[in-house]
Amino acid sequence: MNIDSLICARWIIPVEPDDTLYENYAIAIANRKIVDLLPIAEATTRYQAAEVHRLDRHALIPGLINAHTHAAMTLFRGIADDLPLMEWLQQHIWPAEQKWISPEFVTDGTRLAIAEMLRGGTTCFNDMYFFPEYTAETAMNAGMRAVIGLIMLDFPTPWARDPQEYFEKGEHVHDRFKHSPLIRTAFAPHSPYTVADASLKKIGTLAEELDLQIHIHLHETATEIQQSLEQYGKRPLARLQELGLLSNRLVAVHMTQLDPADIELVTKYGAHIVHCPESNLKLASGFCPVAELSAAGINLATGTDGAASNNDLDMIGEMRTTALLAKGVAHNSSAVPARQALRMATINGARALGIDTLTGSLQPGKEADITAIDLEQLETQPLYDPVSQIIYASSRNQVTDVWVAGKQLLKNRELTTISEEQIRNGAAIWQQKLKE
Amino acid sequence: MNIDSLICARWIIPVEPDDTLYENYAIAIANRKIVDLLPIAEATTRYQAAEVHRLDRHALIPGLINAHTHAAMTLFRGIADDLPLMEWLQQHIWPAEQKWISPEFVTDGTRLAIAEMLRGGTTCFNDMYFFPEYTAETAMNAGMRAVIGLIMLDFPTPWARDPQEYFEKGEHVHDRFKHSPLIRTAFAPHSPYTVADASLKKIGTLAEELDLQIHIHLHETATEIQQSLEQYGKRPLARLQELGLLSNRLVAVHMTQLDPADIELVTKYGAHIVHCPESNLKLASGFCPVAELSAAGINLATGTDGAASNNDLDMIGEMRTTALLAKGVAHNSSAVPARQALRMATINGARALGIDTLTGSLQPGKEADITAIDLEQLETQPLYDPVSQIIYASSRNQVTDVWVAGKQLLKNRELTTISEEQIRNGAAIWQQKLKE
C-alpha cells in the first residue's frame, strides 16, 4: 500500500492506550493521518512510503498541546521580572500593550512563539490575545495547529473599543477560519473581573450555538476571589454557574484558589482545568491542587501561559514542573507520575480544547501530530524507562523532528515553514522599540 | 603583556561586584587565573594572548557550583520514580547500592555526571558518596573542580565496615588529594539519623584540625525531625549544636523543616544551607523557606542532589526552579530575583564550600572558572536583560564553552578531556547490569 511517510522509531509512546510502549515500531501516515502503528519489520514490507524516517535513538510522542498561552507576548519576554503582580501588570505589561499592540506586533510575536514551540515539540496551542486574526493567520501559514481565542474585555484596547466591537470582530474571526483544517476558535473572555455579566451570558449562549469552547483565566489569585465576593457576593465560579457558563465547554485556566465547593462545581459540570505551574510560581499566584483535582476525576491540561510570566514556551519543562510541583504540594512523592504529566500535555489538552478526535494521541484515524525526542544524549543515559527520561531528565533541545497533520515542520532541529532570519529580524526590531 | 588566553564576550556577568554587567568586555587569563577584565578594544592592544576566543552572542558567568550531589548515582537515573520516599530508598536505591557499588561503578557514574555537569555549565561539585577516592580521581583526570565528601555512616557498605574504617579511609583520601589544586575534601556524615554522637563529635574536632567543611543532609523530612525528637529528645540541629558541629564549617543540605529556633541557630553560627529544590519536590520532602532564610542573612547555595532523585544535574534548570519556587512558597513574586538565584549557584556555593577566594565570581586573582552561554538562540529572543534570560528562559544546551582554572573543558559543546564514547559504553554496561 502506498503511503506518504513512514516514521520508524526506537520507542513509540502513543499515550492512548495508556501505559503502552512500543519498541522498534513505525507510524504509517497517509493524507495527514495516522493509518497504522506496527513493528518496523512488518511496516517496511506492508507499506510503500514516499518518505521513510529512521529515528533509531528516538522516542515518538503525540505532539505536545500548550493549553494556555498568549503567543505574541513572547516579544515581552524578560521585559520586567521579579515584581509584585500588580506593579508588573499596571506599570509594565498594560502600558506596553496599549502602546505597541498592533497587527505587526502580533504577527511577529506569534511567529517567534511558534518557532519556539515547534523547536520544543509543541504542535498545538490554545491562545488568548488581541488581533487574533493575525495569530490565526500566522499559525496557518506555519502549518501549526491552534485554537484561537476570541478575546473579550470590558475596556478598550487597540483591537476593539467596547463589548459590541469585541463580539463583532470575534464572530468575524470565527467565520473567516471556520473551514481551516488547522485552526479552531474559542470564546476567550479574559477573566471574571474584566468581563461583565451581560457579555459572559451572551458568550454562554453563543458558545452553544457555534459549538465553541470558552477559554478564561479563573480563580488565579486570592485578590480575584476577594474582589468577586465584595462586588458580586459570590466566588467567580459560582457567578459563572449562575450565568450559565459552567459546562464541559469551560476551559478554566490557573485555578489556584479552590475550596471544596469549587472543586465540586468543576467536577459536576465536567469543566476542564488548565494548569500553568511556572507562571503561577513566578507571579506567586498560589498552588493549583493538581493531585486533589485529578483524584476528583477532573480533566487537567497543561499550559505555559505567556512568555512574559514564565519566561518560555517549553512544554517539556512545564511537564517536569507539573510532575515535581504536584508532589511537593500534595506532600506525596507518588502524585502526578511521569505518565500523568505526559497525558496532561497531550490527550487531556486535546480533550479540554474539544479536539481529541483529531489529536492528542498516536492512534490510527487521528491526524499525525508527532514529536520525536532523541533520548541517546548523555543527559538521558542510562535509560531504564523512556517516559521517565522525557519528563524528568530530557530538555527541549532533544526534540529533533516534529510533524503536524503529517507535514514535517521541524527537521533535525531546522524549521521548515518559518524563516529563522525573519523571526530574528522581527524580534530585534521590537526589542529596539520596546527598550526605548 | 603575554597571557594564555583572552575571552571576548558580548556580556560578562561577574557576580561580584553584585549587579554589574560588562558589555563587550574581555577576560584575560594567565597561569590558571583571571588577571584582568576590560573592554575588548583595550584588551586586544594590551595583551598578547596565545588563544583568543570571540563569543559575540554569549554571556560569560562564573562557572556554576553544584553544592550538593552524589555524582556516581547518575547511573541510577530514572531507575525508580514516583514512589514514596521509604519505598524508593529501601526497595530500590539501597539494595542496588549494596549490590553494585564498586570502584568501577563510582568511576563510570562520576565520569557521566561530570560530562553532564560540564555540558550544563557546572565547573565545581560538592559530592557525597562511597569510594570517594575514585570520585576525586575521576574529577582530577577530567580537570573538574570538586569538593569530595569523606562519607560516614554507622552501617556497613561496600566501602567500609564500621565507623573506624570510614575514618581511616576518609583520612587516607584526604591525605592523598590534599595537594591537588582542583580537589578539596570535606567531612560528609550522611545525616543525623545515620551517624551516632561519637562519630559526629569526632568529625567536629577533626574538621577544626584539618580545616575542612562538614557536609550533611539535615532537616530533610518531617520524619527525620520526629525520629530525632523521639530518640534524642531534641531536633537534629539542636543535637548538632550540643555536639559542637554548628559553625561556618557546616554545610547543611535540604533544610525543609525549620522552626524559628532552627533559623536562629543557623544564623547565629553562620552555617551554610544548600537548597535542592527539585529533589525536595520530587521526594515531597517539604519546602525550604528560601526567602525567609535569605532575609535572616544566611548564606544559601544551590545543588541538584543526585540524579536518582532529580533526575538531572542541570544547574541552569535548578537556578530557575529556585527562583520560581521561592516566589510561590513566600507568596511574593519579588522573592529570590534572578540575580540572587545566580549568586546562590556561584559565589554563595563557593562560600559554603570554603573556596570563595578561589572561585565563584569573575574577578582578577581568582581561578578562571568560566561558563559561556549563547543568548542569541530563538528561545532567548528578544533580550532585555541577560541575567533574566539566563535564569528564566535559557536551557543548559545554550552553554557552549566552559573553562576550569583556565583550561577549556568544553569547546563549542564538545568535551575536551573526557571521551564521550567511553562514557556511553560505561552507561550501557551498567544499564544492562542494573536492569537484570
Tab-separated table of C-alpha atoms in Angstrom, chain B residues 81 102 136 155 176 185 249 261 275 328 331 366 391:
chain	number	residue	atom	x	y	z
B	81	ASP	CA	10.406	7.280	40.168
B	102	SER	CA	32.280	-0.559	43.473
B	136	ALA	CA	38.256	12.527	43.250
B	155	PHE	CA	26.236	0.825	58.973
B	176	ARG	CA	46.101	11.612	49.077
B	185	THR	CA	37.857	17.245	50.763
B	249	ARG	CA	32.066	24.876	58.569
B	261	ALA	CA	14.610	28.467	66.730
B	275	HIS	CA	18.906	24.263	48.717
B	328	GLY	CA	5.406	30.511	45.283
B	331	HIS	CA	3.678	34.208	48.283
B	366	LYS	CA	40.538	34.112	41.160
B	391	ILE	CA	17.597	32.285	34.746
